[in-house]
């Protein structure tokens, strides 16, 4: 009986020892499984990060491409503006020459008896007479003072002195509210504000130009700049409507093409 008891006790001791040895092994297997799960989760997170980085890189490339297009359009717009100004000045100079030579070409009446005439004042010439008004009904004859004041303001703009050009163009408009160069002054006043990102004041000038001189050669550009100013003010819906109006009212013009490109960019931005 004692032998049986000893044998039973020995078996119990061995079983307990085996269970004690198996417990750490099970715990080790469970710990290993947890570590594998953590590593798999990290790998999944890393892949998500890689995908996100690729998307960010692609978006950066697209933004850079759009910026390049905008810079190119701005450069083309500046060239067109300069070309329009040169053409305007050339036409204006020719008109002044024609007006100045008109009195000399008029024959004197044959039957008129000669009368003693007073000598003309020094430096008096035909170009001093008020020239015929051309273009919009609101414009009047150009004077030397008006031309000089406009050139001073425009030179400040070309030199990048935008605060000075804005002040000068504003003074010009106040002095010559219906002058020959008033539409141009309104446009460049708006441009002086626009390049300094003062979009609200720029919008006011471009809108005034478009409403007062809807048939002027700067009207398409003014309407385009209205849309761009609205975009700068984050008035996206209004900007889209204005740019669409440029396309519909002035089809085939450079302003319409620039408006179409910017409109497509805005609509593309909405889809992202």
mmCIF file of C-alpha atoms in Angstrom:
data_model
loop_
_atom_site.group_PDB
_atom_site.id
_atom_site.type_symbol
_atom_site.label_atom_id
_atom_site.label_comp_id
_atom_site.label_asym_id
_atom_site.label_seq_id
_atom_site.Cartn_x
_atom_site.Cartn_y
_atom_site.Cartn_z
ATOM 1 C CA UNK A 1 0.000 0.000 0.000
ATOM 2 C CA UNK A 2 2.838 2.326 0.847
ATOM 3 C CA UNK A 3 4.515 1.512 -2.463
ATOM 4 C CA UNK A 4 1.339 2.362 -4.369
ATOM 5 C CA UNK A 5 1.032 5.680 -2.537
ATOM 6 C CA UNK A 6 4.615 6.549 -3.315
ATOM 7 C CA UNK A 7 4.103 5.717 -6.984
ATOM 8 C CA UNK A 8 0.954 7.839 -7.156
ATOM 9 C CA UNK A 9 2.671 10.771 -5.505
ATOM 10 C CA UNK A 10 5.565 10.517 -7.916
ATOM 11 C CA UNK A 11 3.155 10.573 -10.875
ATOM 12 C CA UNK A 12 1.403 13.650 -9.544
ATOM 13 C CA UNK A 13 4.700 15.427 -9.073
ATOM 14 C CA UNK A 14 5.793 14.610 -12.647
ATOM 15 C CA UNK A 15 2.481 15.797 -14.082
ATOM 16 C CA UNK A 16 2.689 19.067 -12.227
ATOM 17 C CA UNK A 17 6.231 19.549 -13.434
ATOM 18 C CA UNK A 18 5.169 18.912 -17.019
ATOM 19 C CA UNK A 19 2.342 21.433 -16.746
ATOM 20 C CA UNK A 20 4.708 23.970 -15.233
ATOM 21 C CA UNK A 21 7.112 23.495 -18.121
ATOM 22 C CA UNK A 22 4.338 23.768 -20.755
ATOM 23 C CA UNK A 23 2.914 27.071 -19.417
ATOM 24 C CA UNK A 24 5.931 29.240 -20.378
ATOM 25 C CA UNK A 25 6.003 27.663 -23.843
ATOM 26 C CA UNK A 26 2.314 28.527 -24.427
ATOM 27 C CA UNK A 27 2.850 32.029 -23.154
ATOM 28 C CA UNK A 28 5.849 32.367 -25.450
ATOM 29 C CA UNK A 29 3.788 31.235 -28.443
ATOM 30 C CA UNK A 30 1.037 33.755 -27.559
ATOM 31 C CA UNK A 31 3.585 36.557 -27.192
ATOM 32 C CA UNK A 32 5.139 35.672 -30.563
ATOM 33 C CA UNK A 33 1.696 35.809 -32.241
ATOM 34 C CA UNK A 34 1.063 39.248 -30.749
ATOM 35 C CA UNK A 35 4.395 40.496 -32.021
ATOM 36 C CA UNK A 36 3.670 39.178 -35.508
ATOM 37 C CA UNK A 37 0.286 40.936 -35.463
ATOM 38 C CA UNK A 38 1.935 44.203 -34.426
ATOM 39 C CA UNK A 39 4.503 43.909 -37.206
ATOM 40 C CA UNK A 40 1.792 43.206 -39.764
ATOM 41 C CA UNK A 41 -0.132 46.271 -38.570
ATOM 42 C CA UNK A 42 2.992 48.398 -38.874
ATOM 43 C CA UNK A 43 3.619 47.078 -42.378
ATOM 44 C CA UNK A 44 0.047 47.965 -43.351
ATOM 45 C CA UNK A 45 0.466 51.460 -41.894
ATOM 46 C CA UNK A 46 3.737 51.904 -43.754
ATOM 47 C CA UNK A 47 2.064 50.975 -47.039
ATOM 48 C CA UNK A 48 -0.719 53.464 -46.341
ATOM 49 C CA UNK A 49 1.883 56.116 -45.655
ATOM 50 C CA UNK A 50 3.648 55.297 -48.909
ATOM 51 C CA UNK A 51 0.355 55.565 -50.828
ATOM 52 C CA UNK A 52 -0.410 58.888 -49.149
ATOM 53 C CA UNK A 53 3.071 60.176 -49.956
ATOM 54 C CA UNK A 54 2.628 59.192 -53.591
ATOM 55 C CA UNK A 55 -0.680 61.039 -53.730
ATOM 56 C CA UNK A 56 0.867 64.148 -52.163
ATOM 57 C CA UNK A 57 3.730 64.013 -54.664
ATOM 58 C CA UNK A 58 1.283 63.729 -57.556
ATOM 59 C CA UNK A 59 -0.766 66.658 -56.250
ATOM 60 C CA UNK A 60 2.378 68.752 -55.906
ATOM 61 C CA UNK A 61 3.271 67.998 -59.515
ATOM 62 C CA UNK A 62 -0.198 68.988 -60.687
ATOM 63 C CA UNK A 63 -0.105 72.221 -58.671
ATOM 64 C CA UNK A 64 3.294 73.050 -60.142
ATOM 65 C CA UNK A 65 1.960 72.443 -63.652
ATOM 66 C CA UNK A 66 -1.004 74.719 -62.965
ATOM 67 C CA UNK A 67 1.290 77.403 -61.590
ATOM 68 C CA UNK A 68 3.381 77.213 -64.737
ATOM 69 C CA UNK A 69 0.258 77.626 -66.850
ATOM 70 C CA UNK A 70 -0.834 80.619 -64.765
ATOM 71 C CA UNK A 71 2.584 82.260 -65.082
ATOM 72 C CA UNK A 72 2.555 81.681 -68.828
ATOM 73 C CA UNK A 73 -0.934 83.147 -69.122
ATOM 74 C CA UNK A 74 0.081 86.149 -67.040
ATOM 75 C CA UNK A 75 3.093 86.724 -69.266
ATOM 76 C CA UNK A 76 0.943 86.484 -72.391
ATOM 77 C CA UNK A 77 -1.569 88.846 -70.830
ATOM 78 C CA UNK A 78 1.125 91.421 -70.087
ATOM 79 C CA UNK A 79 2.450 91.174 -73.623
ATOM 80 C CA UNK A 80 -1.031 91.615 -75.036
ATOM 81 C CA UNK A 81 -1.650 94.591 -72.790
ATOM 82 C CA UNK A 82 1.572 96.227 -73.958
ATOM 83 C CA UNK A 83 0.710 95.468 -77.580
ATOM 84 C CA UNK A 84 -2.761 96.978 -77.152
ATOM 85 C CA UNK A 85 -1.280 100.086 -75.554
ATOM 86 C CA UNK A 86 1.229 100.507 -78.392
ATOM 87 C CA UNK A 87 -1.486 100.112 -81.007
ATOM 88 C CA UNK A 88 -3.684 102.599 -79.175
ATOM 89 C CA UNK A 89 -0.924 105.172 -78.955
ATOM 90 C CA UNK A 90 0.002 104.665 -82.607
ATOM 91 C CA UNK A 91 -3.608 105.164 -83.707
ATOM 92 C CA UNK A 92 -3.961 108.170 -81.451
ATOM 93 C CA UNK A 93 -0.826 109.742 -82.912
ATOM 94 C CA UNK A 94 -2.059 109.232 -86.459
ATOM 95 C CA UNK A 95 -5.409 110.794 -85.631
ATOM 96 C CA UNK A 96 -3.672 113.809 -84.124
ATOM 97 C CA UNK A 97 -1.582 114.195 -87.270
ATOM 98 C CA UNK A 98 -4.656 114.048 -89.463
ATOM 99 C CA UNK A 99 -6.475 116.566 -87.299
ATOM 100 C CA UNK A 100 -3.475 118.868 -87.285
ATOM 101 C CA UNK A 101 -3.147 118.864 -91.080
ATOM 102 C CA UNK A 102 -6.874 119.256 -91.801
ATOM 103 C CA UNK A 103 -7.047 123.083 -91.633
ATOM 104 C CA UNK A 104 -4.120 123.490 -94.036
ATOM 105 C CA UNK A 105 -5.847 121.305 -96.650
ATOM 106 C CA UNK A 106 -9.042 123.387 -96.674
ATOM 107 C CA UNK A 107 -9.029 125.813 -99.664
ATOM 108 C CA UNK A 108 -9.865 129.471 -99.090
ATOM 109 C CA UNK A 109 -13.041 130.844 -100.746
ATOM 110 C CA UNK A 110 -12.144 132.335 -104.144
ATOM 111 C CA UNK A 111 -14.560 135.272 -103.964
ATOM 112 C CA UNK A 112 -13.671 136.384 -100.491
ATOM 113 C CA UNK A 113 -11.933 139.698 -100.282
ATOM 114 C CA UNK A 114 -8.688 139.680 -98.382
ATOM 115 C CA UNK A 115 -8.942 141.096 -94.925
ATOM 116 C CA UNK A 116 -6.172 142.118 -92.637
ATOM 117 C CA UNK A 117 -5.722 139.403 -90.048
ATOM 118 C CA UNK A 118 -4.101 139.581 -86.697
ATOM 119 C CA UNK A 119 -0.866 137.672 -86.334
ATOM 120 C CA UNK A 120 -1.283 134.291 -84.672
ATOM 121 C CA UNK A 121 -0.040 134.010 -81.112
ATOM 122 C CA UNK A 122 3.413 132.478 -80.636
ATOM 123 C CA UNK A 123 3.524 128.664 -80.752
ATOM 124 C CA UNK A 124 -0.130 128.499 -81.845
ATOM 125 C CA UNK A 125 -0.756 125.448 -84.036
ATOM 126 C CA UNK A 126 -3.615 123.372 -85.364
ATOM 127 C CA UNK A 127 -3.164 120.658 -82.747
ATOM 128 C CA UNK A 128 -4.203 123.133 -80.051
ATOM 129 C CA UNK A 129 -7.779 122.915 -81.308
ATOM 130 C CA UNK A 130 -9.996 120.402 -79.539
ATOM 131 C CA UNK A 131 -9.658 117.125 -81.478
ATOM 132 C CA UNK A 132 -12.623 115.103 -82.609
ATOM 133 C CA UNK A 133 -13.812 112.587 -79.996
ATOM 134 C CA UNK A 134 -13.356 108.959 -80.971
ATOM 135 C CA UNK A 135 -14.325 105.755 -79.172
ATOM 136 C CA UNK A 136 -16.717 105.731 -76.232
ATOM 137 C CA UNK A 137 -19.150 108.562 -75.806
ATOM 138 C CA UNK A 138 -17.774 109.343 -72.353
ATOM 139 C CA UNK A 139 -14.285 110.213 -73.617
ATOM 140 C CA UNK A 140 -13.122 113.749 -74.443
ATOM 141 C CA UNK A 141 -10.205 115.296 -76.220
ATOM 142 C CA UNK A 142 -6.719 114.474 -75.011
ATOM 143 C CA UNK A 143 -4.597 117.268 -73.627
ATOM 144 C CA UNK A 144 -0.862 117.421 -73.087
ATOM 145 C CA UNK A 145 -1.341 117.603 -69.313
ATOM 146 C CA UNK A 146 -3.547 114.519 -69.322
ATOM 147 C CA UNK A 147 -1.068 112.560 -71.393
ATOM 148 C CA UNK A 148 1.837 113.596 -69.177
ATOM 149 C CA UNK A 149 -0.003 112.668 -65.971
ATOM 150 C CA UNK A 150 -0.951 109.289 -67.411
ATOM 151 C CA UNK A 151 2.609 108.543 -68.535
ATOM 152 C CA UNK A 152 4.027 109.380 -65.105
ATOM 153 C CA UNK A 153 1.606 106.971 -63.414
ATOM 154 C CA UNK A 154 2.188 104.262 -66.008
ATOM 155 C CA UNK A 155 5.973 104.548 -65.665
ATOM 156 C CA UNK A 156 5.630 104.062 -61.908
ATOM 157 C CA UNK A 157 3.621 100.915 -62.572
ATOM 158 C CA UNK A 158 6.230 99.558 -64.991
ATOM 159 C CA UNK A 159 8.929 100.242 -62.393
ATOM 160 C CA UNK A 160 7.066 98.105 -59.859
ATOM 161 C CA UNK A 161 6.178 101.064 -57.628
ATOM 162 C CA UNK A 162 2.625 99.833 -57.169
ATOM 163 C CA UNK A 163 1.716 102.028 -54.208
ATOM 164 C CA UNK A 164 2.877 105.112 -56.113
ATOM 165 C CA UNK A 165 1.157 104.055 -59.335
ATOM 166 C CA UNK A 166 -2.104 103.424 -57.467
ATOM 167 C CA UNK A 167 -1.941 106.888 -55.909
ATOM 168 C CA UNK A 168 -1.111 108.531 -59.241
ATOM 169 C CA UNK A 169 -3.767 106.708 -61.232
ATOM 170 C CA UNK A 170 -6.344 107.568 -58.566
ATOM 171 C CA UNK A 171 -5.369 111.242 -58.781
ATOM 172 C CA UNK A 172 -5.497 111.041 -62.578
ATOM 173 C CA UNK A 173 -9.058 109.656 -62.536
ATOM 174 C CA UNK A 174 -10.171 112.349 -60.117
ATOM 175 C CA UNK A 175 -8.616 115.047 -62.326
ATOM 176 C CA UNK A 176 -9.790 113.584 -65.656
ATOM 177 C CA UNK A 177 -12.970 111.618 -64.842
ATOM 178 C CA UNK A 178 -13.931 111.515 -68.531
ATOM 179 C CA UNK A 179 -10.515 111.770 -70.125
ATOM 180 C CA UNK A 180 -9.250 109.881 -73.125
ATOM 181 C CA UNK A 181 -7.017 107.725 -70.940
ATOM 182 C CA UNK A 182 -9.507 107.282 -68.106
ATOM 183 C CA UNK A 183 -10.465 103.695 -69.115
ATOM 184 C CA UNK A 184 -6.792 102.739 -69.246
ATOM 185 C CA UNK A 185 -6.172 104.462 -65.920
ATOM 186 C CA UNK A 186 -9.018 102.506 -64.322
ATOM 187 C CA UNK A 187 -7.562 99.275 -65.632
ATOM 188 C CA UNK A 188 -4.035 99.967 -64.421
ATOM 189 C CA UNK A 189 -5.305 101.239 -61.093
ATOM 190 C CA UNK A 190 -7.032 97.884 -60.663
ATOM 191 C CA UNK A 191 -3.835 96.141 -61.749
ATOM 192 C CA UNK A 192 -1.825 98.108 -59.168
ATOM 193 C CA UNK A 193 -4.122 96.757 -56.479
ATOM 194 C CA UNK A 194 -4.316 93.251 -57.952
ATOM 195 C CA UNK A 195 -0.569 92.584 -58.018
ATOM 196 C CA UNK A 196 -0.373 93.540 -54.342
ATOM 197 C CA UNK A 197 -3.260 91.112 -53.602
ATOM 198 C CA UNK A 198 -5.615 93.925 -52.611
ATOM 199 C CA UNK A 199 -8.362 92.079 -54.455
ATOM 200 C CA UNK A 200 -11.343 94.016 -53.101
ATOM 201 C CA UNK A 201 -10.080 97.400 -54.332
ATOM 202 C CA UNK A 202 -8.935 95.814 -57.591
ATOM 203 C CA UNK A 203 -12.418 94.390 -58.144
ATOM 204 C CA UNK A 204 -13.977 97.839 -57.690
ATOM 205 C CA UNK A 205 -11.754 99.397 -60.390
ATOM 206 C CA UNK A 206 -12.191 96.611 -62.928
ATOM 207 C CA UNK A 207 -15.938 96.641 -62.385
ATOM 208 C CA UNK A 208 -16.087 100.421 -62.828
ATOM 209 C CA UNK A 209 -14.169 100.147 -66.106
ATOM 210 C CA UNK A 210 -16.387 97.352 -67.437
ATOM 211 C CA UNK A 211 -19.635 99.085 -66.496
ATOM 212 C CA UNK A 212 -18.641 102.543 -67.795
ATOM 213 C CA UNK A 213 -16.841 101.419 -70.964
ATOM 214 C CA UNK A 214 -18.304 98.043 -72.038
ATOM 215 C CA UNK A 215 -17.077 98.479 -75.635
ATOM 216 C CA UNK A 216 -13.551 99.604 -74.792
ATOM 217 C CA UNK A 217 -10.706 97.357 -75.871
ATOM 218 C CA UNK A 218 -9.837 96.787 -72.210
ATOM 219 C CA UNK A 219 -13.352 95.623 -71.323
ATOM 220 C CA UNK A 220 -12.577 91.889 -71.887
ATOM 221 C CA UNK A 221 -9.451 92.121 -69.732
ATOM 222 C CA UNK A 222 -11.333 94.030 -67.052
ATOM 223 C CA UNK A 223 -14.049 91.365 -66.882
ATOM 224 C CA UNK A 224 -11.380 88.664 -66.718
ATOM 225 C CA UNK A 225 -9.618 90.467 -63.872
ATOM 226 C CA UNK A 226 -12.963 90.805 -62.079
ATOM 227 C CA UNK A 227 -13.205 87.013 -62.049
ATOM 228 C CA UNK A 228 -9.608 86.600 -60.900
ATOM 229 C CA UNK A 229 -10.130 89.161 -58.130
ATOM 230 C CA UNK A 230 -13.232 87.272 -56.986
ATOM 231 C CA UNK A 231 -11.167 84.089 -56.928
ATOM 232 C CA UNK A 232 -8.545 85.891 -54.842
ATOM 233 C CA UNK A 233 -11.339 86.826 -52.424
ATOM 234 C CA UNK A 234 -12.343 83.125 -52.350
ATOM 235 C CA UNK A 235 -15.700 83.958 -53.945
ATOM 236 C CA UNK A 236 -15.447 80.843 -56.081
ATOM 237 C CA UNK A 237 -19.065 80.728 -57.276
ATOM 238 C CA UNK A 238 -18.985 84.384 -58.331
ATOM 239 C CA UNK A 239 -15.596 83.877 -59.992
ATOM 240 C CA UNK A 240 -16.926 80.964 -62.044
ATOM 241 C CA UNK A 241 -19.919 82.996 -63.190
ATOM 242 C CA UNK A 242 -17.750 85.960 -64.171
ATOM 243 C CA UNK A 243 -15.201 83.817 -66.022
ATOM 244 C CA UNK A 244 -18.042 82.089 -67.838
ATOM 245 C CA UNK A 245 -19.343 85.504 -68.856
ATOM 246 C CA UNK A 246 -15.943 86.378 -70.336
ATOM 247 C CA UNK A 247 -16.052 83.217 -72.464
ATOM 248 C CA UNK A 248 -19.605 83.831 -73.673
ATOM 249 C CA UNK A 249 -19.337 87.603 -74.299
ATOM 250 C CA UNK A 250 -15.897 87.730 -75.865
ATOM 251 C CA UNK A 251 -15.440 84.397 -77.688
ATOM 252 C CA UNK A 252 -12.180 83.899 -79.521
ATOM 253 C CA UNK A 253 -10.309 86.578 -77.564
ATOM 254 C CA UNK A 254 -7.222 86.034 -75.450
ATOM 255 C CA UNK A 255 -9.240 87.046 -72.395
ATOM 256 C CA UNK A 256 -11.802 84.328 -73.191
ATOM 257 C CA UNK A 257 -9.077 81.699 -73.567
ATOM 258 C CA UNK A 258 -7.446 82.714 -70.277
ATOM 259 C CA UNK A 259 -10.862 82.697 -68.575
ATOM 260 C CA UNK A 260 -11.598 79.220 -69.970
ATOM 261 C CA UNK A 261 -8.295 77.858 -68.630
ATOM 262 C CA UNK A 262 -8.873 79.349 -65.194
ATOM 263 C CA UNK A 263 -12.490 78.132 -65.185
ATOM 264 C CA UNK A 264 -11.338 74.593 -65.978
ATOM 265 C CA UNK A 265 -8.801 74.785 -63.145
ATOM 266 C CA UNK A 266 -11.477 75.913 -60.683
ATOM 267 C CA UNK A 267 -13.842 73.157 -61.746
ATOM 268 C CA UNK A 268 -11.059 70.586 -61.516
ATOM 269 C CA UNK A 269 -10.320 71.781 -57.990
ATOM 270 C CA UNK A 270 -13.946 71.182 -57.022
ATOM 271 C CA UNK A 271 -13.738 67.536 -58.118
ATOM 272 C CA UNK A 272 -10.750 66.748 -55.887
#
